[in-house]
Amino acid sequence: MYQLNENYQKLPGSYLFSTIAKKVAAFTEANPDKKVIRLGIGDVTQPLAPAIIEALHKAVDEMASAETFRGYAPDLGYDFLRNAIAEHDYKAKGCDISADEIFVSDGAKSDSANIQEIFGADCRIAVTDPVYPVYVDSNVMAGRCGDYNYDTQMWSRVIYMPCTKENGFAPAFPSETPDMIYLCFPNNPTGTTITKEQLQAWVDYANKNGSVILYDAAYEAYISEDNVAHSIYECEGAKTCAIELRSFSKNAGFTGVRLGFTVVPEELKCGDVSLHAMWARRHGTKFNGAPYIVQRAGEAVYSETGKAQLKEQVAYYMKNANTIKNGLQAAGYEVFGGVNAPYIWLKTPDGMTSWDFFDYLLEKANVVGTPGSGFGPSGEGYFRLTAFGSYENTVAALERIQAL
Amino acid sequence: MYQLNENYQKLPGSYLFSTIAKKVAAFTEANPDKKVIRLGIGDVTQPLAPAIIEALHKAVDEMASAETFRGYAPDLGYDFLRNAIAEHDYKAKGCDISADEIFVSDGAKSDSANIQEIFGADCRIAVTDPVYPVYVDSNVMAGRCGDYNYDTQMWSRVIYMPCTKENGFAPAFPSETPDMIYLCFPNNPTGTTITKEQLQAWVDYANKNGSVILYDAAYEAYISEDNVAHSIYECEGAKTCAIELRSFSKNAGFTGVRLGFTVVPEELKCGDVSLHAMWARRHGTKFNGAPYIVQRAGEAVYSETGKAQLKEQVAYYMKNANTIKNGLQAAGYEVFGGVNAPYIWLKTPDGMTSWDFFDYLLEKANVVGTPGSGFGPSGEGYFRLTAFGSYENTVAALERIQAL
């Protein structure tokens, strides 16, 4: 009889968003007259920018004629997109990353889950706590995380780096040396970030200790402060120790369009072995390219018109972030994030647990957020609100919270 | 220092199509006046059907307005598409497969490479020889294949099932019992298939021996004969032993659009563990849904207009297949496939190797095909031509071959 991957059985249920959905459904059934405002899930709500819509229509028309039809895309992405990314996301920001080092994909979630495949089965991973669950779960599936302790909510082989208000949400170097270090700045879920100097210290740490950094920069478009790096390759020495994961989901509203990319520098080697070559082989074997029409939409993100329109879109969401942040502070809450990221992380009042506060906010203000404990044990006592709703809903939600 | 996945280093270079590209480039440079006709790679050339173009434009317009904008898709696919698939691909053909058992993805290549993840590391795989390389390579990366022997071109832990003219390209049950059996019918690369009774025997074998069948039915739309199954679920007992992989690439010209799906029946269990639940968890963790606009394009494939237009498209390619098959036979070649699949598999004349014949055809007829030996040792002495070119090029290529 065939056997299954036993690591899957170790995974605890993924109940965070389904529990939220159930609680909200029960509440709306019991209170059909109440209008619930959802500021929970990190999904965008604004339509695609006109420049992107135009590029999509144009590419669709190309697919309608034999002369301009496109079949299989190059595994690693069309040159028109890889060149645009290299030019605008890297060269324009002083990072020496070439188009050949950019791997276009169907999104950062896939990439952040798949990237662990090229590493050894015994590698130990380090993650910030709280954390985006995909980093850990994908490593559990590969057998790297040991066993789950339901009491501590921790995996025996994972190195956790707590990020709380006590350390300013900046992870300290762990006491055990990790092989693979997952960092996400600006951070999901806390909405906080670290300075360029702090990031440089992580690059130096990785180069010194023989670790690789898997750097998730999905929220870089929301950075408003000068001393925050948009890319890890702004740091000296990053090309010998870091892979960067990037997304079009939040900066261009592509959550339902699906496009992302990963940068694996040519210089990144473990002994003689090139990680760039390994990731290219992985793409060539297990992926067949992102859709042509979607890659053309991605190209439009970098056009002058596209950039102007998306700057407005980001500003729209950051106005929401500001509304939430100021509104919560006015109501007496202790609030973090929301300056360089579309997430606001608040300390629950009066020692409430994250889930107690969830129930309280749903029942009293009819507002849905995400309990911080759902992202890891150090998220207990915190709560996430997102800036991705409409401005009208965001204002209304904050008025309700302030009236509590 | 972190370690890498050592299995990647075991993979021999993937030189088939790059070697072909180099040889063709060298030839065209030396012979700029010669017009080369490419019947090598299995990529489609006809534009998307009008019903699909219309659906794409409509979905793009929906993304342009906040009222109809769609963010993250359901991980497993939109109901409108899963329902259409269940209705038209299964219920209409007498197969008891529900929408819940269908997992929409970005294509069959990804699925056929990823599906091995849910199985144990010690499972032994069986493949037909010749074979689509992704099945083997994805298992090599997971460490299931042992070591590669450059002389025999075989992996030490892979069970090979030769498919040659001697056995009518129908694999025999192997002497060792495999855990995972990869079957693809109609077959790539041979273009041949097996009868429904022969497939039933494989289902019975798997149920009896505790094997799981990974059934690739990417070419089912090209089936013209009555006694050939379009889905493995036409066979009794398949729901307890088989996963089916399906594609929109060849039946609807989606090679550059990217859409596929995998069927994992609820009844498929290993002991108490549901493979359906595992695949759902894999999708939920490592994938974020196919693009909304692409799923709407997929839905259009099943509309009455779409079905009529795609029937014509398939007929266009099968007219090419017939042209190649008849043309080769008239020229004295021994030819297989091309009746239920868009591939023609020919025996090389005079004991030529596959690569000798490649050079011969390129130099004498300026026609590019694919050497059979590139798909496995039992492909030596065979050669693949595809029906995916234009009709005009196909006719011209055959005239040249007949004139040799």
Tab-separated table of C-alpha atoms in Angstrom, chain A residues 82-398:
chain	number	residue	atom	x	y	z
A	82	ARG	CA	11.512	41.198	-16.213
A	83	ASN	CA	13.194	44.236	-17.776
A	84	ALA	CA	10.535	46.589	-16.392
A	85	ILE	CA	10.941	45.118	-12.910
A	86	ALA	CA	14.750	45.320	-13.029
A	87	GLU	CA	14.588	48.916	-14.222
A	88	HIS	CA	11.899	50.340	-11.921
A	89	ASP	CA	12.057	48.218	-8.775
A	90	TYR	CA	15.828	47.831	-8.638
A	91	LYS	CA	18.053	49.970	-10.879
A	92	ALA	CA	15.969	53.091	-10.150
A	93	LYS	CA	16.512	52.431	-6.447
A	94	GLY	CA	20.217	51.822	-6.738
A	95	CYS	CA	20.052	48.023	-6.501
A	96	ASP	CA	22.253	46.044	-8.848
A	97	ILE	CA	19.735	43.366	-9.829
A	98	SER	CA	19.484	42.264	-13.465
A	99	ALA	CA	16.460	40.959	-15.364
A	100	ASP	CA	18.041	37.479	-15.400
A	101	GLU	CA	17.839	37.347	-11.622
A	102	ILE	CA	14.062	37.929	-11.610
A	103	PHE	CA	11.682	34.949	-11.738
A	104	VAL	CA	8.077	35.861	-12.576
A	105	SER	CA	5.409	33.744	-10.898
A	106	ASP	CA	1.690	33.487	-10.159
A	107	GLY	CA	2.114	35.267	-6.839
A	108	ALA	CA	4.136	35.702	-3.683
A	109	LYS	CA	2.108	33.162	-1.707
A	110	SER	CA	3.158	30.378	-4.067
A	111	ASP	CA	6.751	31.567	-4.110
A	112	SER	CA	6.995	31.948	-0.345
A	113	ALA	CA	5.610	28.422	0.065
A	114	ASN	CA	7.734	26.870	-2.697
A	115	ILE	CA	11.089	28.498	-2.014
A	116	GLN	CA	11.873	26.097	0.857
A	117	GLU	CA	11.996	23.199	-1.630
A	118	ILE	CA	15.499	24.025	-2.761
A	119	PHE	CA	16.887	23.763	0.782
A	120	GLY	CA	17.977	20.711	2.712
A	121	ALA	CA	15.500	18.731	4.795
A	122	ASP	CA	17.472	19.304	7.997
A	123	CYS	CA	17.679	23.088	7.772
A	124	ARG	CA	16.284	24.933	10.755
A	125	ILE	CA	14.059	27.889	10.062
A	126	ALA	CA	13.642	31.072	12.082
A	127	VAL	CA	10.481	33.156	11.911
A	128	THR	CA	9.254	36.275	13.591
A	129	ASP	CA	6.362	35.729	15.991
A	130	PRO	CA	3.610	36.700	15.021
A	131	VAL	CA	4.070	35.565	11.428
A	132	TYR	CA	2.372	34.968	8.068
A	133	PRO	CA	1.419	31.271	8.475
A	134	VAL	CA	2.574	30.118	5.009
A	135	TYR	CA	6.283	30.250	5.915
A	136	VAL	CA	5.862	27.776	8.746
A	137	ASP	CA	3.189	25.534	7.233
A	138	SER	CA	5.151	24.977	4.013
A	139	ASN	CA	8.159	23.911	6.087
A	140	VAL	CA	6.001	21.638	8.231
A	141	MET	CA	4.884	19.889	5.050
A	142	ALA	CA	8.545	19.380	4.153
A	143	GLY	CA	9.321	17.895	7.566
A	144	ARG	CA	11.596	20.673	8.850
A	145	CYS	CA	9.605	21.835	11.864
A	146	GLY	CA	9.527	18.874	14.228
A	147	ASP	CA	6.403	18.461	16.325
A	148	TYR	CA	3.682	20.884	17.299
A	149	ASN	CA	3.033	21.655	20.931
A	150	TYR	CA	-0.633	22.575	21.329
A	151	ASP	CA	0.024	24.263	24.679
A	152	THR	CA	2.812	26.592	23.580
A	153	GLN	CA	1.534	26.727	19.983
A	154	MET	CA	5.099	26.248	18.837
A	155	TRP	CA	6.979	23.756	16.666
A	156	SER	CA	9.887	21.970	18.300
A	157	ARG	CA	12.431	22.727	15.520
A	158	VAL	CA	11.346	26.266	14.638
A	159	ILE	CA	13.296	29.187	16.053
A	160	TYR	CA	10.830	31.885	17.080
A	161	MET	CA	11.785	35.548	17.254
A	162	PRO	CA	9.127	37.393	19.263
A	163	CYS	CA	8.083	40.810	17.970
A	164	THR	CA	6.151	42.758	20.565
A	165	LYS	CA	5.843	46.328	21.705
A	166	GLU	CA	8.597	45.616	24.228
A	167	ASN	CA	11.214	45.247	21.468
A	168	GLY	CA	9.557	47.673	19.072
A	169	PHE	CA	8.559	44.745	16.847
A	170	ALA	CA	12.203	44.371	15.767
A	171	PRO	CA	13.323	40.753	16.134
A	172	ALA	CA	16.503	40.098	18.124
A	173	PHE	CA	19.154	37.736	16.804
A	174	PRO	CA	18.198	34.289	18.078
A	175	SER	CA	20.367	32.346	20.533
A	176	GLU	CA	20.442	29.326	18.210
A	177	THR	CA	21.806	29.894	14.694
A	178	PRO	CA	19.120	29.349	12.048
A	179	ASP	CA	19.782	28.121	8.500
A	180	MET	CA	16.834	29.870	6.861
A	181	ILE	CA	15.544	33.186	8.204
A	182	TYR	CA	12.139	34.449	7.101
A	183	LEU	CA	11.774	38.214	7.368
A	184	CYS	CA	8.840	40.309	6.159
A	185	PHE	CA	9.149	44.102	6.252
A	186	PRO	CA	6.948	46.110	6.260
A	187	ASN	CA	5.391	43.360	8.300
A	188	ASN	CA	2.230	41.367	7.956
A	189	PRO	CA	0.478	41.198	10.430
A	190	THR	CA	1.918	43.930	12.663
A	191	GLY	CA	2.158	46.704	10.071
A	192	THR	CA	5.465	47.753	11.622
A	193	THR	CA	8.879	47.764	10.001
A	194	ILE	CA	12.576	48.099	10.772
A	195	THR	CA	15.072	50.680	9.608
A	196	LYS	CA	17.546	50.131	6.823
A	197	GLU	CA	20.320	49.942	9.431
A	198	GLN	CA	18.486	47.202	11.303
A	199	LEU	CA	18.020	45.288	8.059
A	200	GLN	CA	21.721	45.719	7.244
A	201	ALA	CA	22.511	44.121	10.611
A	202	TRP	CA	20.450	41.069	9.581
A	203	VAL	CA	22.320	40.841	6.272
A	204	ASP	CA	25.630	41.005	8.128
A	205	TYR	CA	24.394	38.375	10.585
A	206	ALA	CA	23.370	36.025	7.757
A	207	ASN	CA	26.645	36.402	5.881
A	208	LYS	CA	28.620	35.856	9.057
A	209	ASN	CA	26.634	32.823	10.238
A	210	GLY	CA	25.997	31.100	6.912
A	211	SER	CA	22.265	31.658	6.965
A	212	VAL	CA	20.036	32.512	4.037
A	213	ILE	CA	17.397	35.261	4.391
A	214	LEU	CA	14.041	34.797	2.669
A	215	TYR	CA	12.885	38.390	2.498
A	216	ASP	CA	9.208	39.100	1.859
A	217	ALA	CA	8.822	42.668	0.601
A	218	ALA	CA	5.187	42.386	-0.483
A	219	TYR	CA	4.256	45.670	1.178
A	220	GLU	CA	7.159	47.863	0.036
A	221	ALA	CA	4.874	50.194	-1.940
A	222	TYR	CA	3.347	51.400	1.348
A	223	ILE	CA	6.650	52.636	2.782
A	224	SER	CA	6.441	56.351	3.566
A	225	GLU	CA	9.556	56.875	5.672
A	226	ASP	CA	12.997	57.511	4.233
A	227	ASN	CA	15.105	55.234	6.406
A	228	VAL	CA	13.230	52.063	5.418
A	229	ALA	CA	14.567	49.798	2.652
A	230	HIS	CA	12.218	48.954	-0.240
A	231	SER	CA	14.422	46.010	-1.139
A	232	ILE	CA	16.907	43.989	0.869
A	233	TYR	CA	19.374	44.553	-1.976
A	234	GLU	CA	19.716	48.136	-0.759
A	235	CYS	CA	21.859	46.532	1.950
A	236	GLU	CA	25.487	45.765	1.301
A	237	GLY	CA	26.222	42.061	0.931
A	238	ALA	CA	22.600	41.004	0.478
A	239	LYS	CA	23.299	39.361	-2.866
A	240	THR	CA	25.338	36.642	-1.180
A	241	CYS	CA	22.752	35.780	1.475
A	242	ALA	CA	19.231	36.839	0.469
A	243	ILE	CA	16.314	35.880	-1.754
A	244	GLU	CA	13.575	38.501	-2.133
A	245	LEU	CA	9.873	37.730	-2.635
A	246	ARG	CA	7.707	40.386	-4.240
A	247	SER	CA	4.033	40.701	-5.014
A	248	PHE	CA	1.714	42.692	-7.282
A	249	SER	CA	-1.248	41.962	-5.007
A	250	LYS	CA	-1.153	44.903	-2.683
A	251	ASN	CA	0.808	47.542	-4.640
A	252	ALA	CA	-1.353	47.102	-7.761
A	253	GLY	CA	-4.502	45.368	-6.497
A	254	PHE	CA	-3.646	42.036	-8.144
A	255	THR	CA	-5.021	39.712	-5.426
A	256	GLY	CA	-7.432	38.245	-7.975
A	257	VAL	CA	-5.113	38.717	-10.977
A	258	ARG	CA	-2.162	36.714	-9.615
A	259	LEU	CA	1.352	37.910	-10.303
A	260	GLY	CA	4.524	38.009	-8.274
A	261	PHE	CA	8.234	37.503	-8.609
A	262	THR	CA	11.251	36.243	-6.737
A	263	VAL	CA	14.785	37.559	-6.990
A	264	VAL	CA	17.579	35.021	-6.675
A	265	PRO	CA	20.929	36.729	-7.277
A	266	GLU	CA	23.545	34.970	-9.405
A	267	GLU	CA	26.035	35.461	-6.572
A	268	LEU	CA	23.956	33.504	-4.079
A	269	LYS	CA	25.766	30.205	-3.679
A	270	CYS	CA	26.048	27.447	-1.123
A	271	GLY	CA	29.554	26.144	-1.706
A	272	ASP	CA	29.734	25.771	-5.486
A	273	VAL	CA	26.020	25.347	-5.984
A	274	SER	CA	24.039	28.219	-7.459
A	275	LEU	CA	20.635	28.783	-5.877
A	276	HIS	CA	19.710	30.726	-9.004
A	277	ALA	CA	20.235	27.616	-11.117
A	278	MET	CA	18.228	25.505	-8.670
A	279	TRP	CA	15.278	27.893	-8.652
A	280	ALA	CA	15.402	28.050	-12.455
A	281	ARG	CA	15.243	24.269	-12.544
A	282	ARG	CA	12.343	24.275	-10.090
A	283	HIS	CA	10.429	26.777	-12.234
A	284	GLY	CA	11.186	24.856	-15.405
A	285	THR	CA	9.960	21.577	-13.952
A	286	LYS	CA	6.993	22.596	-11.813
A	287	PHE	CA	5.635	25.801	-13.343
A	288	ASN	CA	4.626	26.851	-16.827
A	289	GLY	CA	4.794	30.628	-16.675
A	290	ALA	CA	2.313	33.310	-15.660
A	291	PRO	CA	-0.428	34.113	-18.209
A	292	TYR	CA	0.637	36.416	-21.065
A	293	ILE	CA	-2.248	38.808	-20.449
A	294	VAL	CA	-1.384	39.024	-16.748
A	295	GLN	CA	2.281	39.708	-17.527
A	296	ARG	CA	1.181	42.561	-19.824
A	297	ALA	CA	-0.923	43.882	-16.931
A	298	GLY	CA	2.196	43.696	-14.781
A	299	GLU	CA	4.144	45.671	-17.377
A	300	ALA	CA	1.481	48.410	-17.219
A	301	VAL	CA	2.151	48.783	-13.495
A	302	TYR	CA	5.504	50.336	-14.469
A	303	SER	CA	4.217	52.695	-17.166
A	304	GLU	CA	4.141	56.388	-16.280
A	305	THR	CA	0.326	56.386	-16.270
A	306	GLY	CA	0.182	53.173	-14.305
A	307	LYS	CA	2.620	54.428	-11.705
A	308	ALA	CA	0.643	57.643	-11.203
A	309	GLN	CA	-2.649	55.768	-10.859
A	310	LEU	CA	-1.208	53.260	-8.419
A	311	LYS	CA	0.361	55.980	-6.328
A	312	GLU	CA	-3.178	57.277	-5.878
A	313	GLN	CA	-4.469	53.814	-5.025
A	314	VAL	CA	-1.816	53.309	-2.366
A	315	ALA	CA	-2.586	56.798	-1.013
A	316	TYR	CA	-6.264	55.855	-0.799
A	317	TYR	CA	-5.496	52.852	1.392
A	318	MET	CA	-2.971	54.773	3.483
A	319	LYS	CA	-5.590	57.445	4.123
A	320	ASN	CA	-7.667	54.603	5.576
A	321	ALA	CA	-4.681	53.463	7.627
A	322	ASN	CA	-4.299	56.938	8.987
A	323	THR	CA	-8.001	57.150	9.779
A	324	ILE	CA	-7.815	53.894	11.730
A	325	LYS	CA	-4.608	54.823	13.517
A	326	ASN	CA	-5.766	58.302	14.547
A	327	GLY	CA	-9.263	57.120	15.391
A	328	LEU	CA	-7.985	54.363	17.643
A	329	GLN	CA	-5.513	56.650	19.362
A	330	ALA	CA	-8.259	59.210	19.968
A	331	ALA	CA	-10.289	56.422	21.548
A	332	GLY	CA	-7.397	55.650	23.890
A	333	TYR	CA	-5.937	52.580	22.219
A	334	GLU	CA	-2.256	51.770	22.005
A	335	VAL	CA	-1.603	51.437	18.259
A	336	PHE	CA	1.286	50.255	16.070
A	337	GLY	CA	1.917	50.070	12.328
A	338	GLY	CA	-0.089	51.925	9.725
A	339	VAL	CA	2.730	54.289	8.712
A	340	ASN	CA	4.682	52.124	6.259
A	341	ALA	CA	2.065	49.393	5.825
A	342	PRO	CA	-1.679	49.006	5.332
A	343	TYR	CA	-2.102	47.131	8.626
A	344	ILE	CA	-2.811	48.517	12.093
A	345	TRP	CA	-1.848	46.406	15.100
A	346	LEU	CA	-3.479	47.435	18.334
A	347	LYS	CA	-2.955	46.321	21.917
A	348	THR	CA	-6.178	44.952	23.311
A	349	PRO	CA	-7.444	46.998	26.257
A	350	ASP	CA	-7.739	45.821	29.852
A	351	GLY	CA	-5.766	42.618	29.304
A	352	MET	CA	-8.400	41.138	27.017
A	353	THR	CA	-7.314	38.165	24.898
A	354	SER	CA	-7.275	38.659	21.136
A	355	TRP	CA	-10.407	36.534	20.750
A	356	ASP	CA	-12.228	38.304	23.602
A	357	PHE	CA	-11.569	41.574	21.836
A	358	PHE	CA	-12.755	40.081	18.545
A	359	ASP	CA	-16.100	39.169	20.149
A	360	TYR	CA	-16.335	42.531	21.886
A	361	LEU	CA	-15.710	44.488	18.670
A	362	LEU	CA	-18.119	42.344	16.663
A	363	GLU	CA	-20.923	42.556	19.220
A	364	LYS	CA	-20.573	46.167	20.324
A	365	ALA	CA	-19.334	47.894	17.155
A	366	ASN	CA	-20.227	45.312	14.495
A	367	VAL	CA	-16.673	45.550	13.173
A	368	VAL	CA	-14.652	42.509	12.134
A	369	GLY	CA	-10.880	42.364	12.593
A	370	THR	CA	-8.326	39.594	13.054
A	371	PRO	CA	-7.192	38.274	16.450
A	372	GLY	CA	-3.432	38.655	16.778
A	373	SER	CA	-3.083	35.272	18.474
A	374	GLY	CA	-4.051	33.676	15.156
A	375	PHE	CA	-0.597	34.662	13.836
A	376	GLY	CA	1.408	33.119	16.666
A	377	PRO	CA	1.706	33.102	20.456
A	378	SER	CA	3.367	36.532	20.613
A	379	GLY	CA	0.327	37.949	18.835
A	380	GLU	CA	-1.812	37.234	21.909
A	381	GLY	CA	-3.210	40.463	23.299
A	382	TYR	CA	-2.995	42.190	19.912
A	383	PHE	CA	-5.495	42.705	17.125
A	384	ARG	CA	-5.155	43.530	13.405
A	385	LEU	CA	-7.275	45.936	11.373
A	386	THR	CA	-6.630	46.414	7.680
A	387	ALA	CA	-6.766	49.554	5.577
A	388	PHE	CA	-8.086	47.723	2.513
A	389	GLY	CA	-11.769	48.563	3.040
A	390	SER	CA	-13.539	51.489	1.417
A	391	TYR	CA	-12.927	54.909	2.955
A	392	GLU	CA	-16.602	55.255	3.876
A	393	ASN	CA	-16.626	51.934	5.734
A	394	THR	CA	-13.345	52.726	7.434
A	395	VAL	CA	-14.648	56.063	8.726
A	396	ALA	CA	-17.909	54.448	9.868
A	397	ALA	CA	-16.057	51.642	11.655
A	398	LEU	CA	-13.897	54.082	13.555
